[in-house]
Amino acid sequence: DLSGSITTPDVKLNLGGEFIKESTATTFLRQRGYGWLLEVEDDDPEDNKPLLEELDIDLKDIYYKIRCVLMPMPSLGFNRQVVRDNPDFWGPLAVVLFFSMISLYGQFKVVSWIITIWIFGSLTIFLLARVLGGEVAYGQVLGVIGYSLLPLIVIAPVLLVVGSFEVVSTLIKLFGVFWAAYSAASLLVGEEFKTKKSLLIYPIFLLYIYFLSLYTGV
């Protein structure tokens, strides 16, 4: 009679001075030339970025810009030029979308209208500014116009309360439009325009009147 036993080959790998025992399957794959199936790639630090960093969203920067727009008075000490000189996309988009949401009143078409007016209205202001000799980029205009919708968002709940008082409601609407237009114009209309400032301030003012009309349903 023949008797005996089959033992698993004891194969060890020397990895950095330490011996690690391989399983039979691992050894089989390596011997057949399929060792590449067992290779594990090191994690790339670039793939482990937080989502906000991956999308280039800086919440502190957005919050600071919101404060600069809502409080445009120079005496408050905010560096308001950061809204123009360091434009971003997500902050203005969030403001425009929020303004669109509070403007719904059951008419969903107003959302697309507001976004369209934001994009093409900013393009009009940009082209006019460049024609008048201003050194401004389209991204800067898009950001400033978007952020400056915040005053209209602020007056929205007030209009709901005083909506039955026509005179008070009209005054609040005018205040909101002037607030938004001043905040945008003070950032976009620089000294390079000299005597041509009114040619740029006026269309900015009209643009916010149109935004307000989309909110109130006029």
PDB file of C-alpha atoms in Angstrom:
ATOM      1  CA  ASP A   1       0.000   0.000   0.000  1.00  0.00           C
ATOM      2  CA  LEU A   2       1.109   3.476  -0.816  1.00  0.00           C
ATOM      3  CA  SER A   3       0.475   6.226   1.675  1.00  0.00           C
ATOM      4  CA  GLY A   4       1.552   9.796   2.083  1.00  0.00           C
ATOM      5  CA  SER A   5       0.364  13.394   2.227  1.00  0.00           C
ATOM      6  CA  ILE A   6       0.414  16.435  -0.011  1.00  0.00           C
ATOM      7  CA  THR A   7       1.427  19.648   1.716  1.00  0.00           C
ATOM      8  CA  THR A   8       0.870  23.193   0.532  1.00  0.00           C
ATOM      9  CA  PRO A   9       4.122  24.715  -0.670  1.00  0.00           C
ATOM     10  CA  ASP A  10       5.343  27.287   1.754  1.00  0.00           C
ATOM     11  CA  VAL A  11       6.169  30.258  -0.461  1.00  0.00           C
ATOM     12  CA  LYS A  12       7.230  33.521   1.103  1.00  0.00           C
ATOM     13  CA  LEU A  13       7.786  36.971  -0.331  1.00  0.00           C
ATOM     14  CA  ASN A  14      10.338  39.357   0.993  1.00  0.00           C
ATOM     15  CA  LEU A  15       8.585  42.762   1.109  1.00  0.00           C
ATOM     16  CA  GLY A  16      10.615  45.438   2.824  1.00  0.00           C
ATOM     17  CA  GLY A  17      12.413  42.993   5.073  1.00  0.00           C
ATOM     18  CA  GLU A  18       9.242  41.126   6.145  1.00  0.00           C
ATOM     19  CA  PHE A  19       8.260  37.672   4.931  1.00  0.00           C
ATOM     20  CA  ILE A  20       4.610  37.202   3.958  1.00  0.00           C
ATOM     21  CA  LYS A  21       3.234  33.740   3.203  1.00  0.00           C
ATOM     22  CA  GLU A  22       1.457  33.398  -0.136  1.00  0.00           C
ATOM     23  CA  SER A  23      -1.590  31.229  -0.710  1.00  0.00           C
ATOM     24  CA  THR A  24      -1.602  28.410  -3.261  1.00  0.00           C
ATOM     25  CA  ALA A  25      -3.891  30.407  -5.581  1.00  0.00           C
ATOM     26  CA  THR A  26      -1.558  33.383  -5.473  1.00  0.00           C
ATOM     27  CA  THR A  27       1.429  31.224  -6.277  1.00  0.00           C
ATOM     28  CA  PHE A  28      -0.450  29.514  -9.106  1.00  0.00           C
ATOM     29  CA  LEU A  29      -1.364  32.828 -10.714  1.00  0.00           C
ATOM     30  CA  ARG A  30       2.175  34.145 -10.469  1.00  0.00           C
ATOM     31  CA  GLN A  31       3.631  30.989 -11.990  1.00  0.00           C
ATOM     32  CA  ARG A  32       1.218  31.199 -14.930  1.00  0.00           C
ATOM     33  CA  GLY A  33       2.072  34.842 -15.615  1.00  0.00           C
ATOM     34  CA  TYR A  34      -1.130  36.327 -14.168  1.00  0.00           C
ATOM     35  CA  GLY A  35       0.469  38.076 -11.237  1.00  0.00           C
ATOM     36  CA  TRP A  36      -0.668  41.418 -12.563  1.00  0.00           C
ATOM     37  CA  LEU A  37      -4.184  40.520 -11.415  1.00  0.00           C
ATOM     38  CA  LEU A  38      -2.965  40.729  -7.837  1.00  0.00           C
ATOM     39  CA  GLU A  39      -1.378  44.144  -8.124  1.00  0.00           C
ATOM     40  CA  VAL A  40      -2.990  46.900  -6.058  1.00  0.00           C
ATOM     41  CA  GLU A  41      -2.591  50.507  -7.045  1.00  0.00           C
ATOM     42  CA  ASP A  42      -1.705  53.019  -4.372  1.00  0.00           C
ATOM     43  CA  ASP A  43      -4.403  55.557  -3.596  1.00  0.00           C
ATOM     44  CA  ASP A  44      -3.837  58.829  -5.362  1.00  0.00           C
ATOM     45  CA  PRO A  45      -4.112  61.744  -2.885  1.00  0.00           C
ATOM     46  CA  GLU A  46      -5.777  63.755  -5.656  1.00  0.00           C
ATOM     47  CA  ASP A  47      -8.707  61.294  -5.660  1.00  0.00           C
ATOM     48  CA  ASN A  48      -9.402  61.837  -1.963  1.00  0.00           C
ATOM     49  CA  LYS A  49     -10.241  65.532  -2.167  1.00  0.00           C
ATOM     50  CA  PRO A  50     -13.460  66.701  -0.487  1.00  0.00           C
ATOM     51  CA  LEU A  51     -16.364  67.307  -2.855  1.00  0.00           C
ATOM     52  CA  LEU A  52     -16.431  71.073  -2.242  1.00  0.00           C
ATOM     53  CA  GLU A  53     -12.724  71.329  -3.029  1.00  0.00           C
ATOM     54  CA  GLU A  54     -13.178  69.162  -6.108  1.00  0.00           C
ATOM     55  CA  LEU A  55     -15.887  71.521  -7.390  1.00  0.00           C
ATOM     56  CA  ASP A  56     -13.846  74.597  -6.409  1.00  0.00           C
ATOM     57  CA  ILE A  57     -16.483  75.815  -3.931  1.00  0.00           C
ATOM     58  CA  ASP A  58     -15.207  78.038  -1.105  1.00  0.00           C
ATOM     59  CA  LEU A  59     -18.088  78.613   1.319  1.00  0.00           C
ATOM     60  CA  LYS A  60     -16.172  81.201   3.367  1.00  0.00           C
ATOM     61  CA  ASP A  61     -15.396  83.170   0.218  1.00  0.00           C
ATOM     62  CA  ILE A  62     -19.052  83.036  -0.884  1.00  0.00           C
ATOM     63  CA  TYR A  63     -20.239  84.152   2.564  1.00  0.00           C
ATOM     64  CA  TYR A  64     -17.814  87.089   2.553  1.00  0.00           C
ATOM     65  CA  LYS A  65     -18.983  88.168  -0.912  1.00  0.00           C
ATOM     66  CA  ILE A  66     -22.612  87.988   0.214  1.00  0.00           C
ATOM     67  CA  ARG A  67     -21.821  90.349   3.092  1.00  0.00           C
ATOM     68  CA  CYS A  68     -20.000  92.694   0.709  1.00  0.00           C
ATOM     69  CA  VAL A  69     -23.064  92.881  -1.541  1.00  0.00           C
ATOM     70  CA  LEU A  70     -25.628  93.262   1.220  1.00  0.00           C
ATOM     71  CA  MET A  71     -23.575  95.974   2.970  1.00  0.00           C
ATOM     72  CA  PRO A  72     -22.097  98.065   0.141  1.00  0.00           C
ATOM     73  CA  MET A  73     -21.193 101.093   2.255  1.00  0.00           C
ATOM     74  CA  PRO A  74     -17.412 101.719   2.153  1.00  0.00           C
ATOM     75  CA  SER A  75     -17.436 102.815   5.803  1.00  0.00           C
ATOM     76  CA  LEU A  76     -18.102  99.216   6.917  1.00  0.00           C
ATOM     77  CA  GLY A  77     -14.570  98.217   5.935  1.00  0.00           C
ATOM     78  CA  PHE A  78     -15.288  95.320   3.589  1.00  0.00           C
ATOM     79  CA  ASN A  79     -12.934  94.705   0.696  1.00  0.00           C
ATOM     80  CA  ARG A  80     -15.762  94.771  -1.834  1.00  0.00           C
ATOM     81  CA  GLN A  81     -13.457  94.575  -4.846  1.00  0.00           C
ATOM     82  CA  VAL A  82     -13.009  90.859  -4.127  1.00  0.00           C
ATOM     83  CA  VAL A  83     -16.485  90.303  -5.619  1.00  0.00           C
ATOM     84  CA  ARG A  84     -15.236  91.669  -8.934  1.00  0.00           C
ATOM     85  CA  ASP A  85     -11.555  90.739  -8.876  1.00  0.00           C
ATOM     86  CA  ASN A  86     -12.045  87.146  -7.690  1.00  0.00           C
ATOM     87  CA  PRO A  87     -15.190  85.973  -9.502  1.00  0.00           C
ATOM     88  CA  ASP A  88     -16.707  82.551  -8.913  1.00  0.00           C
ATOM     89  CA  PHE A  89     -19.591  80.711 -10.556  1.00  0.00           C
ATOM     90  CA  TRP A  90     -21.302  78.668  -7.853  1.00  0.00           C
ATOM     91  CA  GLY A  91     -22.111  81.568  -5.502  1.00  0.00           C
ATOM     92  CA  PRO A  92     -23.926  83.725  -8.084  1.00  0.00           C
ATOM     93  CA  LEU A  93     -25.643  80.629  -9.486  1.00  0.00           C
ATOM     94  CA  ALA A  94     -26.937  79.726  -6.019  1.00  0.00           C
ATOM     95  CA  VAL A  95     -28.260  83.275  -5.528  1.00  0.00           C
ATOM     96  CA  VAL A  96     -29.952  83.304  -8.941  1.00  0.00           C
ATOM     97  CA  LEU A  97     -31.519  79.874  -8.350  1.00  0.00           C
ATOM     98  CA  PHE A  98     -32.745  80.936  -4.907  1.00  0.00           C
ATOM     99  CA  PHE A  99     -34.279  84.080  -6.376  1.00  0.00           C
ATOM    100  CA  SER A 100     -35.907  81.885  -9.019  1.00  0.00           C
ATOM    101  CA  MET A 101     -37.356  79.588  -6.378  1.00  0.00           C
ATOM    102  CA  ILE A 102     -39.007  82.399  -4.426  1.00  0.00           C
ATOM    103  CA  SER A 103     -40.350  83.825  -7.693  1.00  0.00           C
ATOM    104  CA  LEU A 104     -42.207  80.684  -8.717  1.00  0.00           C
ATOM    105  CA  TYR A 105     -45.780  81.312  -7.546  1.00  0.00           C
ATOM    106  CA  GLY A 106     -46.835  78.284  -9.567  1.00  0.00           C
ATOM    107  CA  GLN A 107     -45.303  79.528 -12.813  1.00  0.00           C
ATOM    108  CA  PHE A 108     -42.239  77.387 -13.444  1.00  0.00           C
ATOM    109  CA  LYS A 109     -41.310  79.226 -16.631  1.00  0.00           C
ATOM    110  CA  VAL A 110     -40.016  82.123 -14.532  1.00  0.00           C
ATOM    111  CA  VAL A 111     -36.998  80.033 -13.435  1.00  0.00           C
ATOM    112  CA  SER A 112     -35.673  79.677 -16.963  1.00  0.00           C
ATOM    113  CA  TRP A 113     -36.456  83.346 -17.630  1.00  0.00           C
ATOM    114  CA  ILE A 114     -34.475  84.546 -14.622  1.00  0.00           C
ATOM    115  CA  ILE A 115     -31.461  82.382 -15.489  1.00  0.00           C
ATOM    116  CA  THR A 116     -31.660  83.528 -19.128  1.00  0.00           C
ATOM    117  CA  ILE A 117     -31.876  87.191 -18.140  1.00  0.00           C
ATOM    118  CA  TRP A 118     -28.942  86.726 -15.745  1.00  0.00           C
ATOM    119  CA  ILE A 119     -26.727  85.227 -18.457  1.00  0.00           C
ATOM    120  CA  PHE A 120     -27.686  87.473 -21.362  1.00  0.00           C
ATOM    121  CA  GLY A 121     -28.262  90.580 -19.251  1.00  0.00           C
ATOM    122  CA  SER A 122     -24.745  90.202 -17.853  1.00  0.00           C
ATOM    123  CA  LEU A 123     -23.476  89.714 -21.396  1.00  0.00           C
ATOM    124  CA  THR A 124     -25.143  92.991 -22.434  1.00  0.00           C
ATOM    125  CA  ILE A 125     -23.602  94.868 -19.501  1.00  0.00           C
ATOM    126  CA  PHE A 126     -20.219  93.313 -20.312  1.00  0.00           C
ATOM    127  CA  LEU A 127     -20.332  94.329 -23.981  1.00  0.00           C
ATOM    128  CA  LEU A 128     -21.474  97.842 -23.094  1.00  0.00           C
ATOM    129  CA  ALA A 129     -18.705  98.181 -20.495  1.00  0.00           C
ATOM    130  CA  ARG A 130     -16.062  97.099 -22.997  1.00  0.00           C
ATOM    131  CA  VAL A 131     -17.413  99.485 -25.633  1.00  0.00           C
ATOM    132  CA  LEU A 132     -17.190 102.321 -23.105  1.00  0.00           C
ATOM    133  CA  GLY A 133     -13.573 101.446 -22.366  1.00  0.00           C
ATOM    134  CA  GLY A 134     -13.931  99.417 -19.188  1.00  0.00           C
ATOM    135  CA  GLU A 135     -11.454  96.646 -18.327  1.00  0.00           C
ATOM    136  CA  VAL A 136     -13.807  93.945 -17.081  1.00  0.00           C
ATOM    137  CA  ALA A 137     -14.265  90.257 -17.896  1.00  0.00           C
ATOM    138  CA  TYR A 138     -17.567  88.524 -18.570  1.00  0.00           C
ATOM    139  CA  GLY A 139     -17.041  86.234 -15.579  1.00  0.00           C
ATOM    140  CA  GLN A 140     -16.675  89.284 -13.324  1.00  0.00           C
ATOM    141  CA  VAL A 141     -19.897  90.840 -14.618  1.00  0.00           C
ATOM    142  CA  LEU A 142     -21.730  87.515 -14.280  1.00  0.00           C
ATOM    143  CA  GLY A 143     -20.620  87.175 -10.656  1.00  0.00           C
ATOM    144  CA  VAL A 144     -21.411  90.754  -9.653  1.00  0.00           C
ATOM    145  CA  ILE A 145     -24.856  90.765 -11.281  1.00  0.00           C
ATOM    146  CA  GLY A 146     -25.674  87.407  -9.703  1.00  0.00           C
ATOM    147  CA  TYR A 147     -24.556  88.325  -6.190  1.00  0.00           C
ATOM    148  CA  SER A 148     -26.330  91.681  -6.377  1.00  0.00           C
ATOM    149  CA  LEU A 149     -29.702  89.935  -6.599  1.00  0.00           C
ATOM    150  CA  LEU A 150     -29.420  89.427  -2.824  1.00  0.00           C
ATOM    151  CA  PRO A 151     -31.141  92.736  -1.939  1.00  0.00           C
ATOM    152  CA  LEU A 152     -34.187  91.647  -3.948  1.00  0.00           C
ATOM    153  CA  ILE A 153     -34.208  88.375  -2.008  1.00  0.00           C
ATOM    154  CA  VAL A 154     -34.043  90.324   1.259  1.00  0.00           C
ATOM    155  CA  ILE A 155     -37.088  92.474   0.426  1.00  0.00           C
ATOM    156  CA  ALA A 156     -39.123  89.485  -0.815  1.00  0.00           C
ATOM    157  CA  PRO A 157     -40.511  88.450   2.623  1.00  0.00           C
ATOM    158  CA  VAL A 158     -41.221  92.110   3.433  1.00  0.00           C
ATOM    159  CA  LEU A 159     -43.322  92.415   0.276  1.00  0.00           C
ATOM    160  CA  LEU A 160     -45.378  89.431   1.394  1.00  0.00           C
ATOM    161  CA  VAL A 161     -46.247  91.244   4.615  1.00  0.00           C
ATOM    162  CA  VAL A 162     -46.973  94.709   3.201  1.00  0.00           C
ATOM    163  CA  GLY A 163     -48.326  93.578  -0.150  1.00  0.00           C
ATOM    164  CA  SER A 164     -51.791  94.989   0.590  1.00  0.00           C
ATOM    165  CA  PHE A 165     -50.370  98.488   1.147  1.00  0.00           C
ATOM    166  CA  GLU A 166     -49.649  99.684  -2.357  1.00  0.00           C
ATOM    167  CA  VAL A 167     -47.652 102.801  -1.479  1.00  0.00           C
ATOM    168  CA  VAL A 168     -45.444 101.035   1.079  1.00  0.00           C
ATOM    169  CA  SER A 169     -44.966  98.094  -1.264  1.00  0.00           C
ATOM    170  CA  THR A 170     -43.877 100.388  -4.104  1.00  0.00           C
ATOM    171  CA  LEU A 171     -41.373 102.195  -1.880  1.00  0.00           C
ATOM    172  CA  ILE A 172     -39.880  98.899  -0.712  1.00  0.00           C
ATOM    173  CA  LYS A 173     -39.579  97.707  -4.315  1.00  0.00           C
ATOM    174  CA  LEU A 174     -37.791 100.918  -5.305  1.00  0.00           C
ATOM    175  CA  PHE A 175     -35.508 100.607  -2.303  1.00  0.00           C
ATOM    176  CA  GLY A 176     -34.630  97.023  -3.232  1.00  0.00           C
ATOM    177  CA  VAL A 177     -33.920  97.901  -6.851  1.00  0.00           C
ATOM    178  CA  PHE A 178     -31.760 100.910  -5.896  1.00  0.00           C
ATOM    179  CA  TRP A 179     -29.944  98.775  -3.324  1.00  0.00           C
ATOM    180  CA  ALA A 180     -29.192  96.027  -5.865  1.00  0.00           C
ATOM    181  CA  ALA A 181     -28.270  98.465  -8.654  1.00  0.00           C
ATOM    182  CA  TYR A 182     -25.982 100.497  -6.380  1.00  0.00           C
ATOM    183  CA  SER A 183     -24.252  97.361  -5.126  1.00  0.00           C
ATOM    184  CA  ALA A 184     -23.591  96.157  -8.689  1.00  0.00           C
ATOM    185  CA  ALA A 185     -22.733  99.547 -10.189  1.00  0.00           C
ATOM    186  CA  SER A 186     -20.285 100.432  -7.416  1.00  0.00           C
ATOM    187  CA  LEU A 187     -18.296  97.324  -8.362  1.00  0.00           C
ATOM    188  CA  LEU A 188     -18.581  97.468 -12.143  1.00  0.00           C
ATOM    189  CA  VAL A 189     -18.506 101.196 -12.845  1.00  0.00           C
ATOM    190  CA  GLY A 190     -14.959 102.335 -12.174  1.00  0.00           C
ATOM    191  CA  GLU A 191     -13.113 105.581 -12.694  1.00  0.00           C
ATOM    192  CA  GLU A 192     -12.132 104.551 -16.210  1.00  0.00           C
ATOM    193  CA  PHE A 193     -15.641 105.446 -17.383  1.00  0.00           C
ATOM    194  CA  LYS A 194     -15.293 109.062 -16.248  1.00  0.00           C
ATOM    195  CA  THR A 195     -18.233 110.994 -17.745  1.00  0.00           C
ATOM    196  CA  LYS A 196     -19.821 107.857 -19.230  1.00  0.00           C
ATOM    197  CA  LYS A 197     -20.880 106.309 -15.926  1.00  0.00           C
ATOM    198  CA  SER A 198     -24.572 106.965 -16.485  1.00  0.00           C
ATOM    199  CA  LEU A 199     -24.473 104.968 -19.736  1.00  0.00           C
ATOM    200  CA  LEU A 200     -23.618 101.853 -17.711  1.00  0.00           C
ATOM    201  CA  ILE A 201     -25.510 102.568 -14.486  1.00  0.00           C
ATOM    202  CA  TYR A 202     -28.818 103.044 -16.295  1.00  0.00           C
ATOM    203  CA  PRO A 203     -28.944  99.587 -17.966  1.00  0.00           C
ATOM    204  CA  ILE A 204     -27.886  97.966 -14.673  1.00  0.00           C
ATOM    205  CA  PHE A 205     -30.809  99.707 -12.980  1.00  0.00           C
ATOM    206  CA  LEU A 206     -33.201  98.556 -15.732  1.00  0.00           C
ATOM    207  CA  LEU A 207     -31.890  95.005 -15.439  1.00  0.00           C
ATOM    208  CA  TYR A 208     -32.829  94.801 -11.762  1.00  0.00           C
ATOM    209  CA  ILE A 209     -36.215  96.349 -12.447  1.00  0.00           C
ATOM    210  CA  TYR A 210     -36.807  93.505 -14.878  1.00  0.00           C
ATOM    211  CA  PHE A 211     -35.644  90.950 -12.297  1.00  0.00           C
ATOM    212  CA  LEU A 212     -38.114  92.411  -9.805  1.00  0.00           C
ATOM    213  CA  SER A 213     -40.893  92.315 -12.365  1.00  0.00           C
ATOM    214  CA  LEU A 214     -40.295  88.592 -12.818  1.00  0.00           C
ATOM    215  CA  TYR A 215     -40.612  88.142  -9.050  1.00  0.00           C
ATOM    216  CA  THR A 216     -43.776  90.185  -8.643  1.00  0.00           C
ATOM    217  CA  GLY A 217     -45.393  88.729 -11.736  1.00  0.00           C
ATOM    218  CA  VAL A 218     -45.802  92.023 -13.546  1.00  0.00           C
TER     219      VAL A 218
END
